[in-house]
Tab-separated table of C-alpha atoms in Angstrom:
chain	number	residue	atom	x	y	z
A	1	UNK	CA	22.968	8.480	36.862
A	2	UNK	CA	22.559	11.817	35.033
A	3	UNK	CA	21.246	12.135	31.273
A	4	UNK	CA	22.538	15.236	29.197
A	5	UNK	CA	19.237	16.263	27.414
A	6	UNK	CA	19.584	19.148	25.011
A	7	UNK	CA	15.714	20.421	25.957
A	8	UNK	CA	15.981	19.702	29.820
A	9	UNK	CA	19.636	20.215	30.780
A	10	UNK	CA	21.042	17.905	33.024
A	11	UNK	CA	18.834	14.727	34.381
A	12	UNK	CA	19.347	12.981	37.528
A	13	UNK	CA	17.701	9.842	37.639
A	14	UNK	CA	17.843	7.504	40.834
A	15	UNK	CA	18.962	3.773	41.018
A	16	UNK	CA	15.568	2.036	40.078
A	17	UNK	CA	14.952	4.258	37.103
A	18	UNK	CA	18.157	4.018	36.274
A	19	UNK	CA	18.027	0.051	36.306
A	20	UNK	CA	14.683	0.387	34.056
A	21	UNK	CA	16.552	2.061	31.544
A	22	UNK	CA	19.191	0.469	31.567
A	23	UNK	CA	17.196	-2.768	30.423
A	24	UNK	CA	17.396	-4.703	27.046
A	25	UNK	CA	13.294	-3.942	26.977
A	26	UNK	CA	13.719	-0.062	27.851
A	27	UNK	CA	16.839	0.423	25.579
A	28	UNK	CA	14.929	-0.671	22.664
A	29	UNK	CA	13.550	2.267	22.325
A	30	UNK	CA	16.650	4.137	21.101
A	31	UNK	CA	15.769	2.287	17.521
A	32	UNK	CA	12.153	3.583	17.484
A	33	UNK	CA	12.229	7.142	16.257
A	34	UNK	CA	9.742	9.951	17.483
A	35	UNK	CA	8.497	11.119	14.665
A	36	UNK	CA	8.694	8.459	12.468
A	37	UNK	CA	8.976	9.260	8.723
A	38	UNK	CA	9.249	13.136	9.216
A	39	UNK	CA	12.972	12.619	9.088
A	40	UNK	CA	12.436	13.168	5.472
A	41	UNK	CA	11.059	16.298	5.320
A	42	UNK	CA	12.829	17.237	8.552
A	43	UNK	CA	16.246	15.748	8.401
A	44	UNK	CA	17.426	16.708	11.907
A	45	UNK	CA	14.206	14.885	12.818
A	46	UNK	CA	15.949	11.285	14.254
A	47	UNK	CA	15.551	11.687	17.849
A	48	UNK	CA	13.884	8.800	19.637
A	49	UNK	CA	11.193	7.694	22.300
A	50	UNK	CA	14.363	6.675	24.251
A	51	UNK	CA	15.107	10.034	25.062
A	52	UNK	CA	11.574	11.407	25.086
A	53	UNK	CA	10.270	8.864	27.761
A	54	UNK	CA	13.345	10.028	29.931
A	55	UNK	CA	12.021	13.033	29.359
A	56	UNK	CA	8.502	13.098	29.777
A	57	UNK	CA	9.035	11.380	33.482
A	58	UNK	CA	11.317	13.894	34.049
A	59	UNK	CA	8.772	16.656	33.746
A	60	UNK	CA	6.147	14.478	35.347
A	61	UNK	CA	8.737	14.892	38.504
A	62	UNK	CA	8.534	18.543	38.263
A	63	UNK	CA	4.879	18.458	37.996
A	64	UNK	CA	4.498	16.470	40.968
A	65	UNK	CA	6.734	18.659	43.009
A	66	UNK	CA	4.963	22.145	42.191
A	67	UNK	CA	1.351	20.333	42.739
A	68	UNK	CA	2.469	18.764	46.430
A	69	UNK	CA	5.213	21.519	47.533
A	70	UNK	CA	3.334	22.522	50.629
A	71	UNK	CA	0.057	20.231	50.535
A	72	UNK	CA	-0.724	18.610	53.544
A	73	UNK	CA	-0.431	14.616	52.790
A	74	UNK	CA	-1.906	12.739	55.819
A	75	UNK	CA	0.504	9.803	55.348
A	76	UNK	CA	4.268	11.375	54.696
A	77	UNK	CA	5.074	8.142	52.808
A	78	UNK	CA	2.566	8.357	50.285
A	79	UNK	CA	3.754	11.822	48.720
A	80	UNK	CA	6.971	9.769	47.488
A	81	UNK	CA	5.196	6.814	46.988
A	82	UNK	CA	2.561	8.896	44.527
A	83	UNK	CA	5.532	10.546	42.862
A	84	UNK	CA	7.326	7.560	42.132
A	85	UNK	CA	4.519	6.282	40.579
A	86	UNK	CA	4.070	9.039	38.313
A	87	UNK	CA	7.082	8.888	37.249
A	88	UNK	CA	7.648	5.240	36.339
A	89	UNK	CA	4.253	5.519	34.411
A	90	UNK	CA	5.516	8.733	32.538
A	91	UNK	CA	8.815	6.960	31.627
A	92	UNK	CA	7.072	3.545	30.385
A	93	UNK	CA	4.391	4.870	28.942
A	94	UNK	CA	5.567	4.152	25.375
A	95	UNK	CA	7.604	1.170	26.394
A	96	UNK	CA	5.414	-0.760	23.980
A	97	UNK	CA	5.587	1.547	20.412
A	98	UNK	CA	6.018	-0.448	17.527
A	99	UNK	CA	8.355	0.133	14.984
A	100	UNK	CA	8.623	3.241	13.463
A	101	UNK	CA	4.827	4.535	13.332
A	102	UNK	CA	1.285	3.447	14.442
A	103	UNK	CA	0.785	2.145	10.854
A	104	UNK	CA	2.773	-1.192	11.875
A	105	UNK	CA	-0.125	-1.960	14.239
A	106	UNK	CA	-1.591	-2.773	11.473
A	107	UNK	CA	0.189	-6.047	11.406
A	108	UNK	CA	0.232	-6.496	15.619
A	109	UNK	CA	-1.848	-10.025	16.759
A	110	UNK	CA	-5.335	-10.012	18.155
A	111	UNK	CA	-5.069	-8.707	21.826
A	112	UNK	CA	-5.712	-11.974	23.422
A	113	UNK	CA	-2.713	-13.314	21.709
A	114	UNK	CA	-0.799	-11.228	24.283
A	115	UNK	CA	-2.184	-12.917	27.050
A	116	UNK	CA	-1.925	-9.833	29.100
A	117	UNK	CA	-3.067	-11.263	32.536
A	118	UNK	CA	-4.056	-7.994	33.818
A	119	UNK	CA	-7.171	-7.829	31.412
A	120	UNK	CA	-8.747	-10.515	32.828
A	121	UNK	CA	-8.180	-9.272	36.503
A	122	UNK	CA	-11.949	-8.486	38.271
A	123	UNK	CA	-13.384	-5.341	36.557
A	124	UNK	CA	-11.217	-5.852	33.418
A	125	UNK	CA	-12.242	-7.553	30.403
A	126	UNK	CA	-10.474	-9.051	27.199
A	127	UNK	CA	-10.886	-6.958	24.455
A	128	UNK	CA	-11.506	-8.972	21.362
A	129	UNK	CA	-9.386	-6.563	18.562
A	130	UNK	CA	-6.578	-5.835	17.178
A	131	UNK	CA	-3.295	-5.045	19.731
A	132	UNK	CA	-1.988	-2.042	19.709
A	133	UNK	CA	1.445	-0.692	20.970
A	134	UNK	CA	-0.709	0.864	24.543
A	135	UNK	CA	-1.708	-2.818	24.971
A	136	UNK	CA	2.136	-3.813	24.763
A	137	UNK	CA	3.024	-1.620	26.914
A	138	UNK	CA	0.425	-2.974	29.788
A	139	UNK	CA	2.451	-6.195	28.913
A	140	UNK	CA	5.781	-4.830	29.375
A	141	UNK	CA	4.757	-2.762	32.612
A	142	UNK	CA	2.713	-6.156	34.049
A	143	UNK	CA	4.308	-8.863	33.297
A	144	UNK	CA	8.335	-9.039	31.954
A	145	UNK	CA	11.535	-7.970	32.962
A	146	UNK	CA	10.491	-4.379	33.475
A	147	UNK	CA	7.727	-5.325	36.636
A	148	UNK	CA	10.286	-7.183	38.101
A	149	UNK	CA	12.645	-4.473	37.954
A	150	UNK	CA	10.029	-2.331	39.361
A	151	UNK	CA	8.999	-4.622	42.132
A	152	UNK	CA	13.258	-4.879	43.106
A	153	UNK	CA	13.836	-1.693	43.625
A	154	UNK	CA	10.425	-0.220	44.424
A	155	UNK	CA	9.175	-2.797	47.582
A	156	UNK	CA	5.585	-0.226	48.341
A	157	UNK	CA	4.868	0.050	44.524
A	158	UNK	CA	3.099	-2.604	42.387
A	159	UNK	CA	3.273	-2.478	38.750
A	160	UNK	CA	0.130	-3.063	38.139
A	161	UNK	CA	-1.072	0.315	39.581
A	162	UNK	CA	2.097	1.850	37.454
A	163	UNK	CA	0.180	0.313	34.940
A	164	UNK	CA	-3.302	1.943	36.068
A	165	UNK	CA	-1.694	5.428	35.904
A	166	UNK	CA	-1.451	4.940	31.845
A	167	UNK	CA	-4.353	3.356	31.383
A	168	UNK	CA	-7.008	4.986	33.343
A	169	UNK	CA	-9.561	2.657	32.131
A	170	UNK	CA	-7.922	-0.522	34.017
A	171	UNK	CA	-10.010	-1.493	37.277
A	172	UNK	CA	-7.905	-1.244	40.461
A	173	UNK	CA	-8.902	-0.811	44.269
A	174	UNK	CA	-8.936	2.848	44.336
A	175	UNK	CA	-7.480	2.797	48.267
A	176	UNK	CA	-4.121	2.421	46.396
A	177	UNK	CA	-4.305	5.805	45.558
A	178	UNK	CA	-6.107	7.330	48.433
A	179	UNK	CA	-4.934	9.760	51.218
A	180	UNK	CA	-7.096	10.085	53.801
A	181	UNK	CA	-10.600	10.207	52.269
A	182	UNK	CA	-8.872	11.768	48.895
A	183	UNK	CA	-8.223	9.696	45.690
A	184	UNK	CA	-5.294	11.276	43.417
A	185	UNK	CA	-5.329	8.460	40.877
A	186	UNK	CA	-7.315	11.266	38.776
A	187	UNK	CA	-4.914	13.759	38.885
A	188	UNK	CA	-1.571	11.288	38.379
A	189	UNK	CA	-3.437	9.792	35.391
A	190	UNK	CA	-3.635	13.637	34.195
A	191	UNK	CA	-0.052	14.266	34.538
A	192	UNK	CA	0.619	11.387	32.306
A	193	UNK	CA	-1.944	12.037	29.912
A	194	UNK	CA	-4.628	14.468	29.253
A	195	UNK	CA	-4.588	17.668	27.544
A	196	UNK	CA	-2.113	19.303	29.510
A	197	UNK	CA	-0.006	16.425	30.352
A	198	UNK	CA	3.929	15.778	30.816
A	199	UNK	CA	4.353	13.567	27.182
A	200	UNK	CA	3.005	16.969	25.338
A	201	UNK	CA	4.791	19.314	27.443
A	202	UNK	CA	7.663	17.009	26.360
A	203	UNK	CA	7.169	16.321	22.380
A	204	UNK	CA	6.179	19.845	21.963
A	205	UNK	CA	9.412	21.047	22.018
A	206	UNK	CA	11.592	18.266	21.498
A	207	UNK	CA	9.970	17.726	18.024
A	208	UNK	CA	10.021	21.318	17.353
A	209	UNK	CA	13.596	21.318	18.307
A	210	UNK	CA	14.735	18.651	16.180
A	211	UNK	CA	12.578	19.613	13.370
A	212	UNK	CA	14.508	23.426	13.579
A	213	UNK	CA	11.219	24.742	13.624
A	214	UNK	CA	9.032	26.910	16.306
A	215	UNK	CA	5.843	25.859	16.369
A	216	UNK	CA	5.902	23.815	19.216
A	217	UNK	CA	7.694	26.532	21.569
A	218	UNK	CA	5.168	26.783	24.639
A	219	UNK	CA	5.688	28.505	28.285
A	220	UNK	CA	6.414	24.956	29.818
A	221	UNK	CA	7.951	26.648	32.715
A	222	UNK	CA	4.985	29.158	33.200
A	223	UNK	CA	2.501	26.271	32.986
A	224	UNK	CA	4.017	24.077	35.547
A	225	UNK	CA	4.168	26.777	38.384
A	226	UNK	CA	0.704	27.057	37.771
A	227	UNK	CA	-0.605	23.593	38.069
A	228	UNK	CA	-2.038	23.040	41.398
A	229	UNK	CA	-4.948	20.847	42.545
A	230	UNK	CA	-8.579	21.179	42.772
A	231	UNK	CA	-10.767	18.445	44.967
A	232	UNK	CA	-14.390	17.208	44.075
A	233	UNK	CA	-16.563	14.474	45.745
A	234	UNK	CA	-13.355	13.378	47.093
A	235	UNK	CA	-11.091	13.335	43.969
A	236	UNK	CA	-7.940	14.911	43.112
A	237	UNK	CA	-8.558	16.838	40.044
A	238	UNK	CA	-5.322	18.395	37.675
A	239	UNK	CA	-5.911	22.416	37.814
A	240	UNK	CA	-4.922	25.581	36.580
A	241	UNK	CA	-4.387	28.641	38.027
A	242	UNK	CA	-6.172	31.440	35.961
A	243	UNK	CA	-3.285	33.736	35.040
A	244	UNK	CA	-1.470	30.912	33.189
A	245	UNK	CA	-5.035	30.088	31.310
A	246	UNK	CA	-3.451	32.573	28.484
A	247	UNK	CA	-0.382	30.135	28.032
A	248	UNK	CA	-2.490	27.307	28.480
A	249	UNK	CA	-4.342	28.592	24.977
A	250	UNK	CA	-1.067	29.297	23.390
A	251	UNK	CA	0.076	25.721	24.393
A	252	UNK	CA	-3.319	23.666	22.760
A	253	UNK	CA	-2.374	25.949	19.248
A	254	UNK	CA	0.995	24.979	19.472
A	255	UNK	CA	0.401	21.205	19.387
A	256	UNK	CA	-2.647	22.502	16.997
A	257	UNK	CA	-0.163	24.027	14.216
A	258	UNK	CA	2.483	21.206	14.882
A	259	UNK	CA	0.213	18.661	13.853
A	260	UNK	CA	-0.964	20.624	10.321
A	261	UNK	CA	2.520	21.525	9.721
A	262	UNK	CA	4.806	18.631	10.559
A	263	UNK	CA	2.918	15.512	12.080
A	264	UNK	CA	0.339	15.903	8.972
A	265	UNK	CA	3.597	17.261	6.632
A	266	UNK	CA	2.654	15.981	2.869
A	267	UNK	CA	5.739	13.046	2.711
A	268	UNK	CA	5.631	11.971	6.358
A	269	UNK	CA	1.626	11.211	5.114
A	270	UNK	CA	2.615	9.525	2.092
A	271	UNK	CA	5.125	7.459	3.527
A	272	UNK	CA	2.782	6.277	6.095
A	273	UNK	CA	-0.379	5.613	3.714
A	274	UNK	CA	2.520	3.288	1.425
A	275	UNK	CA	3.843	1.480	4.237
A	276	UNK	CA	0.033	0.909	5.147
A	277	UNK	CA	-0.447	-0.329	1.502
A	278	UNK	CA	2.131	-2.857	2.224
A	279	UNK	CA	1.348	-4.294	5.160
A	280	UNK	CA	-2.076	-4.878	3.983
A	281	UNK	CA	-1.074	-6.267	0.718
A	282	UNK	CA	-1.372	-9.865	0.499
A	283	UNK	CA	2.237	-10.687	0.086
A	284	UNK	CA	2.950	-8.835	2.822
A	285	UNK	CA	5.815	-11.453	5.490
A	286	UNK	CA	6.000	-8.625	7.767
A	287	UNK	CA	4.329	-9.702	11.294
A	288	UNK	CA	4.801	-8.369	14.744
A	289	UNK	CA	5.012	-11.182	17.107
A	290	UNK	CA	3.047	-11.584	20.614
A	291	UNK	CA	5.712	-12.868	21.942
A	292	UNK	CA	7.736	-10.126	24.350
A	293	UNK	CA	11.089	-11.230	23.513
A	294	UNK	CA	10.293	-11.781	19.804
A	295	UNK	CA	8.660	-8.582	20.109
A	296	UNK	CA	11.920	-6.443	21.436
A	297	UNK	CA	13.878	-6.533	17.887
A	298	UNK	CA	11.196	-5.183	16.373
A	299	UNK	CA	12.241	-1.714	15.665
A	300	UNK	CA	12.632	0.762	12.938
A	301	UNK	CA	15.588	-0.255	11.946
A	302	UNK	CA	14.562	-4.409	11.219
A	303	UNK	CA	11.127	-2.310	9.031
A	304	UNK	CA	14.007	-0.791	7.325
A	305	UNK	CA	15.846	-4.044	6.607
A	306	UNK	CA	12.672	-6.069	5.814
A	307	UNK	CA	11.553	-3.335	2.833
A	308	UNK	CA	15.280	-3.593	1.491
A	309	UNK	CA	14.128	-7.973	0.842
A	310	UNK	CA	10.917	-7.964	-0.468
A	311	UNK	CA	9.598	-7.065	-4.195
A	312	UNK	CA	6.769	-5.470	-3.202
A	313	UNK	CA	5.876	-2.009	-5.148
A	314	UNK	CA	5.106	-0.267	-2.265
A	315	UNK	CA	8.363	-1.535	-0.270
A	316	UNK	CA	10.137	-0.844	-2.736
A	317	UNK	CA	9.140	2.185	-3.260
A	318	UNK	CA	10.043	3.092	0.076
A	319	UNK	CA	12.947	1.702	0.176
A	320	UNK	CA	14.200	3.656	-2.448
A	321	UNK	CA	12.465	6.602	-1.676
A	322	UNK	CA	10.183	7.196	-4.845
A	323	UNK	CA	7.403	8.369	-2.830
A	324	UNK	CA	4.079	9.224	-4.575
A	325	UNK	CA	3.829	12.981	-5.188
A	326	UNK	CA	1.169	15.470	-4.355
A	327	UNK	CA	-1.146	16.407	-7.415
A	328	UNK	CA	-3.729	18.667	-5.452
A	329	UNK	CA	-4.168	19.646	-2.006
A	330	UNK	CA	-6.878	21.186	-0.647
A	331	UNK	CA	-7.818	22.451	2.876
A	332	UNK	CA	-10.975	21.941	4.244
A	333	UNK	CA	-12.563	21.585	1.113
A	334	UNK	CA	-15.949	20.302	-0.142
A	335	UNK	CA	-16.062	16.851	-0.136
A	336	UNK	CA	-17.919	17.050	-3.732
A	337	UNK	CA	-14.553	18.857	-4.678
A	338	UNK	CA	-12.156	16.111	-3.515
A	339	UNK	CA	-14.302	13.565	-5.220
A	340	UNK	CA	-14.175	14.885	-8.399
A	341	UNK	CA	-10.045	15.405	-8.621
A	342	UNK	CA	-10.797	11.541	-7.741
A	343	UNK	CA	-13.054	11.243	-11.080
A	344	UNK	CA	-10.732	12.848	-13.371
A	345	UNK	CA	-7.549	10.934	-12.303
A	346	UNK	CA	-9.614	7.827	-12.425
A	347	UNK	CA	-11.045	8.611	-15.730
A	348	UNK	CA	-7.390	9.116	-17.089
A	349	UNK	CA	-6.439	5.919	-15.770
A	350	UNK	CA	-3.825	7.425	-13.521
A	351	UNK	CA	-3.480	5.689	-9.915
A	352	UNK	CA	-3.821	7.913	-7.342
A	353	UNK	CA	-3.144	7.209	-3.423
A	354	UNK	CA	-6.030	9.753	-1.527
A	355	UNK	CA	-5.353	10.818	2.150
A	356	UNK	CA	-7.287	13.208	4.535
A	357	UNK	CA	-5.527	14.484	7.479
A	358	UNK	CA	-7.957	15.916	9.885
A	359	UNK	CA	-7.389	17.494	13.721
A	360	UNK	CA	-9.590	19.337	16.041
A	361	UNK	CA	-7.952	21.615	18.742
A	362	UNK	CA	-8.488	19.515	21.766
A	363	UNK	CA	-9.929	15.964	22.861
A	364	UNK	CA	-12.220	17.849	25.375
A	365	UNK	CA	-14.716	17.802	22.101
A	366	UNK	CA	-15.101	14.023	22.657
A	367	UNK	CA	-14.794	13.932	26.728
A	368	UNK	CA	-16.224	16.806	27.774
A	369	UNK	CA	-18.892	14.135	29.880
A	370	UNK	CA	-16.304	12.746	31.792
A	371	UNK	CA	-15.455	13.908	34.632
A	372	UNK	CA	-12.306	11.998	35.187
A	373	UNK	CA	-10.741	14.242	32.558
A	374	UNK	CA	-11.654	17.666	33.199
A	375	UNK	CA	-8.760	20.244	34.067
A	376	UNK	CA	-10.068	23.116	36.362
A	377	UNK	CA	-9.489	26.833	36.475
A	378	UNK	CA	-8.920	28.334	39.884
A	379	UNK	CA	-8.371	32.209	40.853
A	380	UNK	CA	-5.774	32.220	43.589
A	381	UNK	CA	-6.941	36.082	43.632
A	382	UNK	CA	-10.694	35.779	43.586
A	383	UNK	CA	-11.612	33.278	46.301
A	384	UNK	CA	-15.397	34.230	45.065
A	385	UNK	CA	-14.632	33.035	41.860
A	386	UNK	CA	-15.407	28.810	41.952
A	387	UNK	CA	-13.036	26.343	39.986
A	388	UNK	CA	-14.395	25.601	36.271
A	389	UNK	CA	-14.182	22.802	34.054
A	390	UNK	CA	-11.567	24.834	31.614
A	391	UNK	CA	-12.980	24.305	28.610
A	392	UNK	CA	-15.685	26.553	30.149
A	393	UNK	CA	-12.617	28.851	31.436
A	394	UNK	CA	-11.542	29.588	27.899
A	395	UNK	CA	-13.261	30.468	24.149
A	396	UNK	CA	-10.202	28.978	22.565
A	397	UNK	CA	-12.450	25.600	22.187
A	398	UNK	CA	-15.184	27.561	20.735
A	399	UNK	CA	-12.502	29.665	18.661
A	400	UNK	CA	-11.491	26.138	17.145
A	401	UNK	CA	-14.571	24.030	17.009
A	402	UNK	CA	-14.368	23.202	13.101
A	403	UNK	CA	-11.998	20.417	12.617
A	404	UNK	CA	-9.320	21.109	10.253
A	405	UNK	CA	-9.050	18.924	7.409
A	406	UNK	CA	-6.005	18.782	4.852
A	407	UNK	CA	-7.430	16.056	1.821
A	408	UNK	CA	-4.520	15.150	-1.069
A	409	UNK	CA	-4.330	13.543	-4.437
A	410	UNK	CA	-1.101	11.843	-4.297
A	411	UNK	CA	0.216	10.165	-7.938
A	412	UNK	CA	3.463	8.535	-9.052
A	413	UNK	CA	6.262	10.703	-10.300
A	414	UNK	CA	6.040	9.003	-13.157
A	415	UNK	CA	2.075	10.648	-13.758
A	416	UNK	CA	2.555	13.530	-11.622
A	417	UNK	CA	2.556	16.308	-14.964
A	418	UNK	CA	0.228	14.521	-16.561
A	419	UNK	CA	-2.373	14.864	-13.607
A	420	UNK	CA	-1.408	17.867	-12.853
A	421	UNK	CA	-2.349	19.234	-16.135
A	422	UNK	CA	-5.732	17.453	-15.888
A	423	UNK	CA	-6.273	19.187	-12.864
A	424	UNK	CA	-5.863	22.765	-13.887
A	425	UNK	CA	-7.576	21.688	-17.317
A	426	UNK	CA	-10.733	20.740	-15.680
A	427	UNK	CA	-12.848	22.420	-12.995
A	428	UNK	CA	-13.127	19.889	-9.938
């Protein structure tokens, strides 16, 4: 089967994949848009996780390839085996997204609703919380149409270790992923998620594409000839050769400006925070089901369809697209500031719907303890110069330590002069 895709060109996938995505569970994702409610500020903004997921695994494939060209695998059948793996987990790893943004988890059952066997395999536990869309897609990948697809056409691979690629933190007997005395499950987990992983190298440029913007342009080419691999205490590690560390900077800004100037764009925001209003409201009918087949019409489109029935202020206005509007924005402001544009709204009796927006450069901030997750810098040139951790490689995380923060004052068109005026009347 080959795939026309206007960022990668022509896409050849093989018979298995090709049966995954040709499935009722896989083809859902055509109705769940990327981006969500950017299409209006971005009209050309409609593309799906359909096409991104293709797209993602199709990178992972290239990934693969560069890492393993000429390394030595003790057991020939392992290479493919490990790259088919990859794959499949880079082209289910959203299998499970709910409709239209990560607000409608807000309304997803309690995990153990799910009944995902695979949490309560040895090592595993049953989270009691809220489901979200990565714990749907350990359901779809474990235990539906999709693992049996997987075990038909793939007889060495399980789908419970495709499932262990996207969720690192799943317990599985590492020999599945070992090579002699090496375990790669570190660095196949990397290449489907971590901070320089095929799903950004992916939505980088797709949303930048479709948005007609270019912050998201990156050297994707550049980056994956220089991927390699770096071993310690017997673990497969994701690395970096040194002269690509420059484009590896310009990559971590890229995502860093897409996300203050369209993923945290001022309607796209809005929209979400009303649609969160909603399905927290009391009145709210709108419930995703734990049911897998229930769960497969849920898309953006029935969200849609649902707003267009109900009487709901907040559906309505978003089905008829009378969003709240900005009254002040400010950027990394003062809290004291924020709360006072707060006090003179409130004191006017003008509702007001606050959001703050915040992003820091890079989750290495967070996990730069764990091991499993560090990316290392290697010289092919200086041999006397030993593989780093490369957040130690690079200033750009100390360049971008401070978080930035975007806070608004959002009102109804109906009081948006009125606050506006209040605002610029009175210092806050």
């Amino acid at each position: 089967m080959e795939i026309r895709d206007p960022i990668h060109g022509s896409i050849f996938l093989p018979d298995g994949e090709e049966a995954i995505i040709e499935s009722v569970e896989f083809q859902r994702l055509r109705e769940i848009k990327q981006l969500g409610f950017s299409e209006f500020s971005f009209p050309g903004a409609t593309h799906n996780r359909f096409l991104h997921s293709i797209g993602v695994s199709h990178i992972s494939g290239k990934i693969f390839d560069n890492i393993f060209k000429a390394y030595p695998f003790q057991k020939s059948s392992n290479k493919a085996r490990f790259r088919q793996m990859t794959k499949l987990a880079a082209l289910l790893h959203d299998i499970g997204h709910g409709p239209l943004s990560h607000t409608t988890e807000e309304v997803m059952p309690r995990v153990s609703d799910l009944k995902i066997a695979v949490y309560s395999e040895p090592g595993n536990f049953q989270p009691n919380r809220r489901a979200n869309h990565e714990d749907y897609t350990i359901k779809f990948v474990t235990d539906s149409n999709i693992a049996t697809l997987i075990k038909k056409h793939y007889l060495d691979i399980d789908p419970y270790h495709v499932a262990c690629l996207i969720d690192k933190n799943l317990f599985c007997d590492e020999s599945v992923f070992t090579d002699g005395k090496i375990n790669y499950r570190p660095l196949l987990s990397q290449i489907v998620s971590s901070e320089l992983d095929a799903d950004r190298m992916d939505y980088l440029e797709r949303d930048s594409y479709f948005c007609g913007i270019s912050y998201g342009n990156i050297d994707r080419d550049w980056l994956i000839q220089n991927l390699t691999i770096h071993i310690k205490d017997y673990k497969a590690n994701l690395a970096l050769n040194r002269r690509a560390l420059y484009a590896f900077d310009d990559f971590l800004i890229s995502r860093h400006h897409m996300h203050l100037m369209v993923y945290f764009h001022h309607k796209s925001v809005v929209y979400d925070e009303m649609l969160m209003r909603y399905l927290s409201s009391p009145d709210c009918k709108f419930v995703i089901p734990a049911n897998l087949d229930d769960y497969i019409p849920y898309t953006d489109y029935k969200l849609y369809e649902h707003l267009d029935t109900v009487n709901n202020p907040w559906a309505r206005r978003i089905a008829e697209r009378k969003p709240y509007r900005v009254a002040t924005e400010l950027h990394n402001q003062d809290p004291e500031r924020v709360g006072n544009a707060k006090q003179i709204l409130t004191r006017a009796d003008i509702d007001y719907i606050y959001t703050s927006s915040n992003i820091r450069l890079s989750k290495y901030h967070a996990t730069a303890s764990d091991e499993d997750s560090h990316i290392y810098v290697v010289d092919q040139y200086d041999k006397w110069d030993k593989p780093a951790p490369i957040n130690s490689a690079t200033q750009i995380f100390q360049k971008y330590e401070v978080a930035r923060t975007i806070d608004r004052v959002y009102v109804s068109p109906e009081h948006l002069e009125q606050a506006k005026k209040l605002l610029t009347e009175k210092k806050y």
